[in-house]
Short mmCIF file of C-alpha atoms and ligand atoms in Angstrom, two decimals:
data_model
loop_
_atom_site.label_atom_id
_atom_site.label_comp_id
_atom_site.label_asym_id
_atom_site.label_seq_id
_atom_site.Cartn_x
_atom_site.Cartn_y
_atom_site.Cartn_z
CA MET A 1 -71.59 31.44 -19.88
CA ASP A 2 -72.16 28.60 -17.41
CA TYR A 3 -69.41 27.87 -14.75
CA GLU A 4 -69.42 24.33 -13.10
CA ILE A 5 -67.20 22.53 -10.58
CA LYS A 6 -66.46 18.97 -11.52
CA SER A 7 -64.64 16.48 -9.27
CA THR A 8 -65.15 13.41 -11.63
CA ALA A 9 -62.14 11.30 -12.80
CA LEU A 10 -60.14 13.13 -15.24
CA ASP A 11 -60.39 10.39 -18.04
CA GLY A 12 -64.32 10.34 -17.71
CA LEU A 13 -64.49 14.18 -18.02
CA ARG A 14 -66.70 15.02 -21.03
CA THR A 15 -65.59 18.33 -22.75
CA ASP A 16 -64.68 19.83 -25.98
CA CYS A 17 -61.41 20.84 -24.78
CA LEU A 18 -59.38 19.98 -21.69
CA VAL A 19 -56.86 22.49 -20.83
CA ILE A 20 -53.72 21.11 -19.04
CA GLY A 21 -50.80 23.24 -17.70
CA ILE A 22 -47.29 22.36 -18.29
CA TYR A 23 -44.40 24.10 -16.56
CA ALA A 24 -41.34 25.30 -18.14
CA GLY A 25 -38.60 22.67 -18.99
CA ARG A 26 -41.55 20.03 -19.60
CA GLU A 27 -42.29 19.70 -16.03
CA LEU A 28 -45.74 18.36 -15.61
CA THR A 29 -48.67 19.68 -13.43
CA LEU A 30 -50.76 17.23 -11.48
CA ALA A 31 -53.40 16.98 -14.21
CA ALA A 32 -50.66 16.65 -16.95
CA ALA A 33 -49.01 13.64 -15.08
CA ARG A 34 -52.58 12.12 -14.85
CA ALA A 35 -53.41 12.58 -18.38
CA ASP A 36 -49.97 11.44 -19.29
CA GLU A 37 -50.77 8.09 -17.43
CA LEU A 38 -53.95 7.80 -19.12
CA THR A 39 -52.78 8.28 -22.46
CA GLN A 40 -49.94 5.89 -21.96
CA GLY A 41 -47.20 8.51 -22.20
CA LEU A 42 -48.51 10.43 -25.20
CA ILE A 43 -48.21 13.77 -23.33
CA GLY A 44 -44.50 13.14 -22.37
CA LYS A 45 -43.66 12.15 -25.89
CA LEU A 46 -45.38 15.22 -27.40
CA LEU A 47 -43.57 17.43 -25.10
CA GLN A 48 -40.26 16.34 -26.40
CA LYS A 49 -41.12 17.94 -29.60
CA LEU A 50 -42.61 21.10 -28.19
CA ASP A 51 -41.56 24.25 -26.47
CA LEU A 52 -44.14 25.45 -23.99
CA ASP A 53 -41.87 27.23 -21.79
CA LYS A 54 -43.49 30.72 -21.63
CA CYS A 55 -46.84 31.46 -19.89
CA GLY A 56 -49.32 31.36 -22.47
CA ASP A 57 -47.66 29.10 -24.94
CA LEU A 58 -50.27 26.66 -26.59
CA HIS A 59 -50.62 23.22 -28.32
CA LEU A 60 -53.68 21.82 -29.22
CA LEU A 61 -53.90 18.09 -29.80
CA LEU A 62 -56.86 16.03 -31.02
CA ASP A 63 -58.11 12.53 -30.50
CA ALA A 64 -56.01 11.62 -27.44
CA PRO A 65 -56.71 8.02 -26.37
CA GLY A 66 -57.87 7.19 -23.01
CA LEU A 67 -59.64 10.52 -22.44
CA ALA A 68 -63.39 11.34 -22.96
CA ALA A 69 -62.28 14.92 -23.96
CA GLU A 70 -62.32 15.82 -27.55
CA ARG A 71 -59.28 17.93 -27.67
CA ILE A 72 -56.24 18.65 -25.24
CA LEU A 73 -54.83 21.98 -24.83
CA LEU A 74 -51.55 21.89 -23.54
CA LEU A 75 -50.99 25.39 -21.85
CA GLY A 76 -47.39 26.86 -20.82
CA LEU A 77 -47.19 28.18 -17.34
CA GLY A 78 -43.56 29.32 -17.20
CA PRO A 79 -41.28 28.21 -14.50
CA ARG A 80 -42.91 26.43 -11.43
CA LYS A 81 -41.01 28.78 -8.95
CA ALA A 82 -42.71 31.76 -10.40
CA TYR A 83 -46.24 30.12 -10.58
CA GLY A 84 -48.85 31.96 -8.59
CA PRO A 85 -52.06 33.68 -8.82
CA GLN A 86 -50.92 36.23 -11.37
CA ILE A 87 -49.49 33.58 -13.85
CA TYR A 88 -52.61 31.46 -13.40
CA ARG A 89 -54.95 34.34 -14.33
CA LYS A 90 -52.76 35.19 -17.38
CA ALA A 91 -52.76 31.64 -18.38
CA VAL A 92 -56.60 31.24 -18.01
CA ALA A 93 -56.88 34.30 -20.30
CA ALA A 94 -54.56 32.84 -22.92
CA ALA A 95 -56.44 29.44 -23.26
CA VAL A 96 -59.99 31.40 -23.37
CA ALA A 97 -58.70 33.78 -26.08
CA PHE A 98 -57.28 30.92 -28.12
CA LEU A 99 -60.63 28.99 -27.74
CA ARG A 100 -62.70 31.99 -28.80
CA LYS A 101 -61.47 31.02 -32.36
CA ASP A 102 -61.83 27.15 -31.96
CA PRO A 103 -64.91 25.20 -32.59
CA SER A 104 -64.93 24.20 -28.92
CA THR A 105 -67.74 25.80 -26.90
CA ASP A 106 -67.22 24.14 -23.74
CA LEU A 107 -64.01 24.03 -21.71
CA ALA A 108 -62.62 22.13 -18.82
CA LEU A 109 -59.72 23.93 -16.87
CA THR A 110 -57.51 21.82 -14.68
CA LEU A 111 -55.28 24.46 -13.47
CA ALA A 112 -57.24 25.14 -9.95
CA ALA A 113 -56.20 21.77 -9.01
CA GLU A 114 -52.59 22.77 -9.04
CA PRO A 115 -51.18 23.59 -5.82
CA CYS A 116 -51.05 27.45 -5.64
CA GLU A 117 -49.51 28.55 -2.48
CA LYS A 118 -50.81 32.19 -2.31
CA ALA A 119 -54.40 31.32 -3.55
CA SER A 120 -57.24 29.47 -1.98
CA PRO A 121 -59.76 27.31 -3.97
CA ARG A 122 -62.14 29.94 -3.59
CA GLU A 123 -59.77 32.51 -5.07
CA LEU A 124 -58.78 30.34 -7.88
CA ALA A 125 -62.55 29.77 -8.96
CA ARG A 126 -63.26 33.45 -8.57
CA ASP A 127 -60.24 34.25 -10.77
CA ALA A 128 -61.18 31.65 -13.27
CA VAL A 129 -64.20 33.42 -13.88
CA MET A 130 -63.00 36.77 -13.97
CA ALA A 131 -60.12 36.14 -16.20
CA THR A 132 -62.49 34.22 -18.73
CA GLU A 133 -65.05 37.18 -18.92
CA GLU A 134 -62.22 39.88 -19.06
CA ALA A 135 -61.04 37.74 -22.05
CA LEU A 136 -64.19 37.36 -23.69
CA TYR A 137 -65.42 40.93 -23.26
CA ARG A 138 -66.11 42.82 -26.47
CA PHE A 139 -67.74 46.24 -26.74
CA ASP A 140 -69.73 46.32 -30.03
CA ALA A 141 -72.83 48.22 -29.15
CA CYS A 142 -72.16 50.95 -31.64
CA LYS A 143 -71.02 48.72 -34.45
CA SER A 144 -73.70 48.02 -37.30
CA ASP A 145 -72.35 44.65 -38.01
CA LYS A 146 -71.92 42.83 -34.67
CA THR A 147 -71.26 39.49 -36.21
CA LYS A 148 -67.86 40.65 -37.61
CA ASP A 149 -65.71 40.19 -34.61
CA ALA A 150 -68.05 37.71 -32.95
CA PRO A 151 -66.76 34.11 -32.43
CA LYS A 152 -68.42 31.44 -34.75
CA HIS A 153 -68.68 28.89 -31.86
CA PRO A 154 -68.98 31.12 -28.70
CA LEU A 155 -67.94 29.24 -25.42
CA THR A 156 -71.05 28.39 -23.46
CA ARG A 157 -69.80 26.50 -20.43
CA LEU A 158 -66.50 26.35 -18.44
CA GLN A 159 -66.02 23.32 -16.09
CA LEU A 160 -63.46 23.94 -13.25
CA TRP A 161 -61.77 20.55 -12.53
CA LEU A 162 -60.88 19.93 -8.80
CA PRO A 163 -59.78 16.29 -7.86
CA SER A 164 -61.27 16.41 -4.60
CA ARG A 165 -65.00 16.95 -3.29
CA GLU A 166 -63.61 18.60 -0.16
CA VAL A 167 -62.92 22.02 -1.56
CA GLU A 168 -66.10 22.13 -3.71
CA PRO A 169 -68.35 24.44 -1.56
CA GLU A 170 -65.69 26.77 -1.15
CA ALA A 171 -64.89 26.78 -4.76
CA GLN A 172 -68.64 27.25 -5.64
CA ASN A 173 -68.57 30.32 -3.42
CA GLY A 174 -65.69 31.51 -5.69
CA LEU A 175 -67.60 31.00 -8.79
CA ALA A 176 -70.66 32.90 -7.41
CA GLN A 177 -68.35 35.80 -6.55
CA GLY A 178 -66.40 35.60 -9.86
CA ARG A 179 -69.65 35.73 -11.68
CA ALA A 180 -71.17 38.63 -9.80
CA ILE A 181 -67.90 40.62 -10.05
CA ALA A 182 -67.40 40.07 -13.78
CA ARG A 183 -70.91 41.08 -14.41
CA ALA A 184 -70.59 44.23 -12.47
CA MET A 185 -67.24 45.19 -14.47
CA ALA A 186 -69.04 44.35 -17.77
CA MET A 187 -71.84 46.69 -16.97
CA ALA A 188 -69.51 49.25 -15.62
CA LYS A 189 -67.45 49.04 -18.81
CA ASP A 190 -70.48 49.14 -21.21
CA LEU A 191 -71.50 52.25 -19.60
CA ALA A 192 -68.07 53.83 -19.84
CA ASN A 193 -67.34 52.85 -23.31
CA LEU A 194 -70.54 54.21 -24.73
CA PRO A 195 -69.95 57.86 -26.10
CA GLY A 196 -71.11 60.75 -24.59
CA ASN A 197 -73.91 61.58 -26.79
CA ILE A 198 -75.34 58.19 -25.91
CA CYS A 199 -74.52 57.92 -22.08
CA THR A 200 -75.71 61.15 -20.85
CA PRO A 201 -76.89 61.85 -17.15
CA SER A 202 -80.43 60.95 -18.35
CA TYR A 203 -79.21 57.67 -19.87
CA LEU A 204 -77.17 56.75 -16.72
CA ALA A 205 -80.35 57.59 -14.63
CA GLU A 206 -82.28 55.29 -16.90
CA GLN A 207 -79.88 52.52 -16.56
CA ALA A 208 -80.01 52.72 -12.76
CA LEU A 209 -83.86 52.60 -12.60
CA ALA A 210 -83.66 49.71 -14.89
CA LEU A 211 -81.36 47.90 -12.43
CA GLY A 212 -83.72 48.96 -9.72
CA GLN A 213 -86.44 47.07 -11.77
CA ARG A 214 -84.26 44.01 -11.97
CA HIS A 215 -83.68 43.67 -8.23
CA GLU A 216 -86.32 43.88 -5.54
CA ALA A 217 -83.50 44.76 -3.02
CA ILE A 218 -82.63 48.00 -5.00
CA GLN A 219 -84.78 51.13 -4.71
CA VAL A 220 -83.77 53.89 -7.19
CA GLU A 221 -84.50 57.45 -6.84
CA ILE A 222 -83.58 60.38 -9.40
CA LEU A 223 -83.29 63.70 -8.06
CA GLU A 224 -83.82 66.34 -10.80
CA GLU A 225 -82.37 69.86 -11.15
CA ALA A 226 -85.37 71.50 -9.60
CA GLN A 227 -85.08 69.31 -6.63
CA MET A 228 -81.26 69.89 -6.19
CA ARG A 229 -81.97 73.76 -6.52
CA GLU A 230 -84.42 73.57 -3.63
CA LEU A 231 -81.86 71.76 -1.68
CA GLY A 232 -79.31 74.12 -2.41
CA MET A 233 -76.84 72.06 -4.46
CA GLY A 234 -75.26 75.20 -6.02
CA ALA A 235 -71.78 73.64 -6.69
CA LEU A 236 -73.28 70.69 -8.62
CA LEU A 237 -75.77 72.78 -10.71
CA SER A 238 -73.25 75.40 -11.48
CA VAL A 239 -71.25 72.72 -13.52
CA ALA A 240 -74.69 71.68 -15.08
CA ARG A 241 -75.39 75.10 -16.36
CA GLY A 242 -72.74 74.71 -18.89
CA SER A 243 -74.57 71.92 -20.70
CA ARG A 244 -77.97 71.58 -22.18
CA GLN A 245 -78.37 68.06 -20.91
CA PRO A 246 -79.99 68.22 -17.58
CA ALA A 247 -77.98 67.03 -14.41
CA LYS A 248 -79.14 63.96 -12.46
CA LEU A 249 -78.49 62.77 -9.00
CA ILE A 250 -78.98 59.08 -8.91
CA GLN A 251 -79.76 57.53 -5.59
CA MET A 252 -79.89 53.61 -5.35
CA THR A 253 -80.60 51.90 -2.23
CA TYR A 254 -79.74 48.23 -1.51
CA ARG A 255 -81.13 46.71 1.55
CA GLY A 256 -79.61 43.47 2.93
CA GLY A 257 -78.81 44.61 6.40
CA ARG A 258 -80.61 44.30 9.77
CA PRO A 259 -83.04 47.11 10.60
CA GLY A 260 -81.10 50.05 12.11
CA GLN A 261 -77.80 49.02 10.67
CA LYS A 262 -75.89 52.10 9.33
CA PRO A 263 -75.26 51.85 5.59
CA VAL A 264 -72.15 52.07 3.44
CA VAL A 265 -72.43 54.95 1.06
CA LEU A 266 -70.56 54.92 -2.34
CA VAL A 267 -70.36 58.36 -4.12
CA GLY A 268 -69.15 58.01 -7.73
CA LYS A 269 -68.42 60.65 -10.30
CA GLY A 270 -70.77 60.55 -13.10
CA LEU A 271 -69.55 63.22 -15.50
CA THR A 272 -70.75 61.86 -18.75
CA PHE A 273 -68.24 64.17 -20.98
CA ASP A 274 -65.63 66.46 -19.65
CA ALA A 275 -64.53 68.92 -21.99
CA GLY A 276 -63.28 71.28 -19.23
CA GLY A 277 -65.89 73.96 -19.66
CA ILE A 278 -64.81 77.47 -20.27
CA SER A 279 -61.24 76.27 -19.09
CA LEU A 280 -61.50 74.15 -22.12
CA LYS A 281 -59.05 71.04 -22.56
CA PRO A 282 -56.95 70.74 -25.36
CA GLY A 283 -58.32 68.71 -28.47
CA PRO A 284 -55.98 65.77 -28.74
CA GLY A 285 -57.28 62.77 -26.83
CA MET A 286 -60.37 64.78 -25.69
CA ASP A 287 -62.79 61.98 -26.66
CA GLU A 288 -61.28 60.00 -23.67
CA MET A 289 -63.23 62.38 -21.42
CA LYS A 290 -66.42 60.21 -21.98
CA TYR A 291 -64.77 57.94 -19.40
CA ASP A 292 -65.26 60.80 -16.76
CA MET A 293 -68.19 58.85 -15.53
CA SER A 294 -66.40 55.77 -14.72
CA GLY A 295 -66.65 56.10 -10.97
CA GLY A 296 -70.38 56.54 -11.30
CA ALA A 297 -70.52 53.37 -13.50
CA SER A 298 -68.44 51.39 -10.79
CA VAL A 299 -71.04 52.42 -8.25
CA ILE A 300 -73.91 51.28 -10.27
CA GLY A 301 -72.14 47.92 -11.08
CA ALA A 302 -71.39 47.35 -7.44
CA LEU A 303 -74.85 47.67 -6.31
CA GLN A 304 -75.75 45.19 -8.85
CA ALA A 305 -73.16 42.69 -7.49
CA CYS A 306 -74.54 43.51 -3.81
CA ALA A 307 -78.06 42.25 -4.97
CA GLU A 308 -76.65 39.35 -6.89
CA LEU A 309 -74.59 38.21 -3.76
CA ALA A 310 -77.34 39.16 -1.36
CA LEU A 311 -74.81 40.86 0.83
CA PRO A 312 -76.17 41.23 4.49
CA ILE A 313 -75.59 44.91 4.65
CA ASP A 314 -77.11 48.16 3.63
CA VAL A 315 -75.26 50.18 0.70
CA ILE A 316 -76.33 53.37 -0.83
CA GLY A 317 -75.15 54.38 -4.15
CA LEU A 318 -74.97 58.26 -5.22
CA VAL A 319 -73.93 59.29 -8.61
CA PRO A 320 -74.10 62.85 -9.37
CA ALA A 321 -74.30 63.04 -13.11
CA SER A 322 -73.74 66.02 -15.42
CA GLU A 323 -71.84 67.04 -18.50
CA ASN A 324 -68.93 69.61 -18.34
CA LEU A 325 -69.10 71.98 -21.51
CA PRO A 326 -68.49 75.57 -22.42
CA ASP A 327 -72.07 77.04 -22.77
CA GLY A 328 -72.73 80.72 -22.58
CA ASP A 329 -74.24 80.24 -19.07
CA ALA A 330 -71.27 77.99 -17.91
CA ASN A 331 -69.30 78.64 -14.85
CA LYS A 332 -66.32 81.23 -15.40
CA PRO A 333 -63.08 81.40 -13.83
CA GLY A 334 -63.50 83.57 -10.71
CA ASP A 335 -67.22 82.84 -10.29
CA ILE A 336 -68.30 82.01 -6.74
CA VAL A 337 -70.96 79.27 -6.03
CA THR A 338 -72.36 78.21 -2.84
CA SER A 339 -72.47 74.41 -2.13
CA LEU A 340 -75.14 72.34 -0.36
CA SER A 341 -73.12 72.57 2.82
CA GLY A 342 -73.37 76.28 2.87
CA LYS A 343 -69.65 76.91 1.92
CA THR A 344 -68.62 79.12 -0.85
CA ILE A 345 -66.20 78.06 -3.51
CA GLU A 346 -64.24 80.29 -6.06
CA VAL A 347 -64.22 78.42 -9.26
CA LEU A 348 -60.85 79.36 -10.39
CA ASN A 349 -60.58 76.49 -13.01
CA THR A 350 -63.87 75.05 -14.50
CA ASP A 351 -62.08 72.00 -15.50
CA ALA A 352 -61.86 71.06 -11.83
CA GLU A 353 -65.43 70.23 -11.82
CA GLY A 354 -65.42 66.87 -10.52
CA ARG A 355 -64.97 68.04 -7.09
CA LEU A 356 -67.88 70.54 -7.59
CA ILE A 357 -70.45 67.88 -8.28
CA LEU A 358 -68.92 65.46 -5.64
CA CYS A 359 -68.97 67.97 -2.79
CA ASP A 360 -72.61 68.45 -2.90
CA ALA A 361 -73.51 64.61 -3.37
CA LEU A 362 -70.89 64.14 -0.25
CA THR A 363 -72.77 66.72 1.83
CA TYR A 364 -76.21 64.84 0.83
CA ALA A 365 -75.01 61.55 2.10
CA GLU A 366 -75.02 62.95 5.62
CA ARG A 367 -78.59 62.37 5.80
CA PHE A 368 -78.17 58.66 5.64
CA GLU A 369 -76.16 58.48 8.70
CA PRO A 370 -73.50 56.43 7.04
CA GLU A 371 -71.21 53.72 8.62
CA LEU A 372 -68.52 55.14 6.03
CA VAL A 373 -68.49 56.86 2.77
CA ILE A 374 -66.40 55.98 -0.34
CA ASP A 375 -66.16 58.41 -3.25
CA ILE A 376 -64.62 56.96 -6.61
CA ALA A 377 -63.80 59.48 -9.15
CA THR A 378 -61.69 60.05 -12.27
CA LEU A 379 -60.71 63.22 -10.50
CA THR A 380 -57.31 64.28 -11.39
CA GLY A 381 -54.61 63.93 -14.26
CA ALA A 382 -52.00 64.34 -11.57
CA CYS A 383 -52.93 60.94 -10.14
CA VAL A 384 -51.70 59.38 -13.52
CA VAL A 385 -48.42 61.29 -13.15
CA ALA A 386 -48.17 60.03 -9.55
CA LEU A 387 -49.13 56.49 -9.74
CA GLY A 388 -49.56 55.75 -13.60
CA HIS A 389 -52.00 53.06 -14.70
CA HIS A 390 -51.55 50.40 -12.00
CA ALA A 391 -52.66 51.63 -8.61
CA ASN A 392 -55.76 53.41 -7.56
CA GLY A 393 -55.06 56.60 -5.58
CA LEU A 394 -56.35 56.39 -2.07
CA LEU A 395 -56.83 59.17 0.47
CA ALA A 396 -58.79 58.94 3.53
CA ASN A 397 -59.61 60.81 6.89
CA GLN A 398 -59.59 57.51 8.76
CA GLN A 399 -56.70 55.03 8.81
CA GLU A 400 -58.70 51.95 9.43
CA LEU A 401 -60.84 52.48 6.47
CA ALA A 402 -57.71 53.15 4.34
CA ASP A 403 -56.38 49.97 5.45
CA SER A 404 -59.39 47.97 4.69
CA LEU A 405 -59.50 49.25 1.34
CA LEU A 406 -55.69 48.61 0.55
CA ALA A 407 -56.08 45.16 1.91
CA ALA A 408 -59.24 44.43 -0.28
CA GLY A 409 -57.37 45.73 -3.35
CA ARG A 410 -54.54 43.42 -2.70
CA GLU A 411 -57.03 40.41 -2.11
CA ILE A 412 -58.54 40.90 -5.49
CA ASN A 413 -55.69 42.38 -7.63
CA ASP A 414 -57.29 45.61 -7.83
CA ARG A 415 -54.61 47.45 -5.84
CA ALA A 416 -54.61 51.08 -4.33
CA TRP A 417 -51.88 53.06 -2.91
CA GLN A 418 -52.30 55.82 -0.37
CA LEU A 419 -51.20 59.31 -0.39
CA PRO A 420 -51.07 61.64 2.60
CA LEU A 421 -54.08 64.00 3.35
CA TRP A 422 -52.01 65.97 5.53
CA GLU A 423 -53.28 69.59 7.10
CA GLU A 424 -50.27 71.29 5.55
CA TYR A 425 -51.70 70.85 2.14
CA GLN A 426 -54.92 72.59 2.77
CA LYS A 427 -53.89 76.08 2.73
CA GLN A 428 -53.20 75.51 -0.98
CA LEU A 429 -56.96 75.90 -1.30
CA ASP A 430 -57.05 79.39 0.08
CA SER A 431 -59.18 82.01 -1.66
CA PRO A 432 -59.15 85.76 -0.94
CA PHE A 433 -63.09 85.93 -2.03
CA ALA A 434 -64.58 82.68 -0.87
CA ASP A 435 -64.26 80.00 1.64
CA MET A 436 -62.08 78.09 -0.48
CA ALA A 437 -60.85 77.77 -4.20
CA ASN A 438 -61.47 74.71 -6.27
CA ILE A 439 -57.86 74.28 -7.23
CA GLY A 440 -54.71 74.25 -5.23
CA GLY A 441 -51.95 75.17 -7.67
CA LYS A 442 -49.48 73.19 -9.54
CA SER A 443 -47.90 70.88 -6.68
CA ALA A 444 -50.02 67.78 -5.34
CA GLY A 445 -53.02 68.08 -7.54
CA THR A 446 -54.45 64.69 -6.45
CA ILE A 447 -53.75 65.61 -2.71
CA THR A 448 -55.35 68.94 -3.01
CA ALA A 449 -58.45 67.73 -4.65
CA ALA A 450 -58.87 65.38 -1.77
CA CYS A 451 -58.26 68.03 0.52
CA PHE A 452 -61.13 69.89 -1.12
CA LEU A 453 -63.46 66.94 -0.66
CA SER A 454 -62.35 66.43 2.89
CA ARG A 455 -64.07 69.65 3.68
CA PHE A 456 -67.44 68.21 2.86
CA THR A 457 -66.77 64.84 4.66
CA GLU A 458 -65.83 65.89 8.40
CA LYS A 459 -69.16 64.18 9.75
CA PHE A 460 -68.28 60.66 8.79
CA LYS A 461 -65.42 58.17 8.21
CA TRP A 462 -64.49 58.80 4.39
CA ALA A 463 -62.04 57.51 1.77
CA HIS A 464 -61.42 58.85 -1.78
CA LEU A 465 -60.37 56.59 -4.75
CA ASP A 466 -58.90 58.51 -7.61
CA ILE A 467 -59.26 56.30 -10.46
CA ALA A 468 -58.01 58.46 -13.28
CA GLY A 469 -55.12 56.15 -14.13
CA THR A 470 -57.05 52.81 -13.73
CA ALA A 471 -60.41 53.36 -15.10
CA TRP A 472 -59.75 52.94 -18.92
CA VAL A 473 -56.53 52.28 -20.95
CA SER A 474 -55.75 55.01 -23.38
CA GLY A 475 -54.76 55.19 -26.91
CA LYS A 476 -55.82 53.39 -30.22
CA ASP A 477 -57.48 50.42 -28.53
CA LYS A 478 -58.70 52.45 -25.61
CA ALA A 479 -61.19 50.61 -23.34
CA ALA A 480 -62.87 50.80 -19.90
CA THR A 481 -61.25 48.54 -17.52
CA GLY A 482 -64.03 48.01 -14.92
CA ARG A 483 -61.76 49.18 -12.21
CA PRO A 484 -62.32 49.63 -9.21
CA VAL A 485 -65.47 47.33 -9.26
CA PRO A 486 -63.33 44.38 -7.96
CA LEU A 487 -61.92 46.51 -5.02
CA LEU A 488 -65.39 47.80 -4.14
CA ILE A 489 -66.96 44.45 -4.14
CA GLN A 490 -64.23 42.92 -2.25
CA PHE A 491 -64.49 45.71 0.46
CA LEU A 492 -68.27 45.12 0.83
CA LEU A 493 -67.61 41.28 0.90
CA ASN A 494 -65.25 41.84 3.80
CA GLN A 495 -67.55 44.29 5.38
CA ALA A 496 -70.40 41.89 5.27
CA GLY A 497 -67.94 39.32 6.86
CA ARG A 498 -68.55 36.49 4.50
CA THR A 499 -65.46 36.17 2.33
CA GLU A 500 -65.27 32.53 3.05
N1 BES B 1 -61.83 64.43 -15.40
C1 BES B 1 -60.46 65.20 -15.10
C2 BES B 1 -59.38 64.39 -14.52
C3 BES B 1 -58.49 63.52 -15.68
C4 BES B 1 -57.86 63.97 -16.49
C5 BES B 1 -58.67 62.19 -15.51
C6 BES B 1 -57.14 63.28 -17.30
C7 BES B 1 -58.07 61.29 -16.19
C8 BES B 1 -57.22 61.97 -17.36
C9 BES B 1 -60.70 66.22 -14.28
O1 BES B 1 -62.06 66.78 -14.28
C10 BES B 1 -60.02 67.40 -14.49
O2 BES B 1 -59.91 68.04 -15.51
N2 BES B 1 -59.00 67.63 -13.62
C11 BES B 1 -58.05 68.72 -13.70
C12 BES B 1 -57.89 69.49 -12.33
C13 BES B 1 -57.02 70.68 -12.56
C14 BES B 1 -57.80 71.79 -13.21
C15 BES B 1 -56.68 71.19 -11.07
C16 BES B 1 -56.73 68.03 -14.09
O3 BES B 1 -56.29 66.98 -13.68
O4 BES B 1 -55.89 68.52 -15.03
MN1 MN B 2 -62.19 68.44 -15.55
ZN1 ZN B 3 -63.61 65.60 -14.92
#
């Protein structure tokens, strides 16, 4: 899909379909008023006979006089009072979803020309791309007949109409950001939607290597089990012992910063299938544990975006990848393992495996002398209970970092909500036999999981994103969401100081 900014006069705008917004109560947007003039009052007359009061209501009209466009799509925006970025995104998605089934292969969107108090031209352009790609995304990699759900006339171009040249550079910047974010999200979704028998730790490693092949600025190295053993990653390896698939520690380095600049390190949980191990999970819905590598997928996607946006910082992505299955050699409740840090862990529940693979990757991150470290993980069901499916859970050992992540999430509509990482919770991890247990009892499961990780992140600024509730939607139409790729990239853009 091509994205372009157009600031030509509305009557001369060549497109298969010109999308024009209408507020509730037949109130015209800027573009609607202009189109009404050009068509000698046709729009206004038509609206008398239509109800487009709700956001996403649509009416298609052919052969409008006075306009070069082949079709006009009138698009309801709801009440003007309520109009903002959220409605804008919803409206764009509705138009694009409709046009999937229409012969138009090119559309021109006029909504970004409408005053939108809470969003800049950059953000409107960015969000147009993101909403479009979201509406067009399909996962058919495992369907034998890929033509079945495919559009007969796929969209190939979106023109974003802006009445003035002035904001064009800003909007171009937004298009580039939107494109990179949407592509990173699609990549993360593709990886996460793949089943566990295809998307194994080795598959993730291959995809990371392929990413390194595509981008000169990204170097990829895969640590094999033998190297992990040599290093002493006893926690990570103990999880992998329950599976016949070899574990991998994926290390991706993006270099865009000045020499000597400290890197941002992203650590993503790459658990390609979580059956729970000997502490086996119940059957219903267990298939969704193929999504337990979503954090890792978001890190791989984020690195791609760094390269595509040529961010002037260094970013290292680490993805510890393993399965968690109940083999005869698997961890057993009560087993004690020694982590890379030297700290010993009593594995009271083999289903709390995410923290076991993450803790060794976090200790490993020390060697990069990071500016800061963020880990991203589908870590606890408790996070879904606490925050549902809207907010990413956030815990951090430094408030400034937490605040930056909260702000980045708000900026790009991929919000996080902070939970406390107070000292008082730490004692829930006490073990009579080892330095700590891997679970902290019934209460505050998301916090005690973060407490566990905090014992391996004392040497740097660190934040933890629990994405158990946000990485995918459950049920019949289960699907990866691509979150928190937008949050990560917005954070990195801000870090690079080049949002505008
Ligand atoms: N991958 C799961 C967390 C999870 C569960 C994410 C459901 C999304 C939906 C994780 O490995 C896990 O099993 N966590 C346990 C921890 C418990 C044993 C302390 C959980 O949340 O039940
Ligand atoms: Mn688990
Ligand atoms: Zn898990």
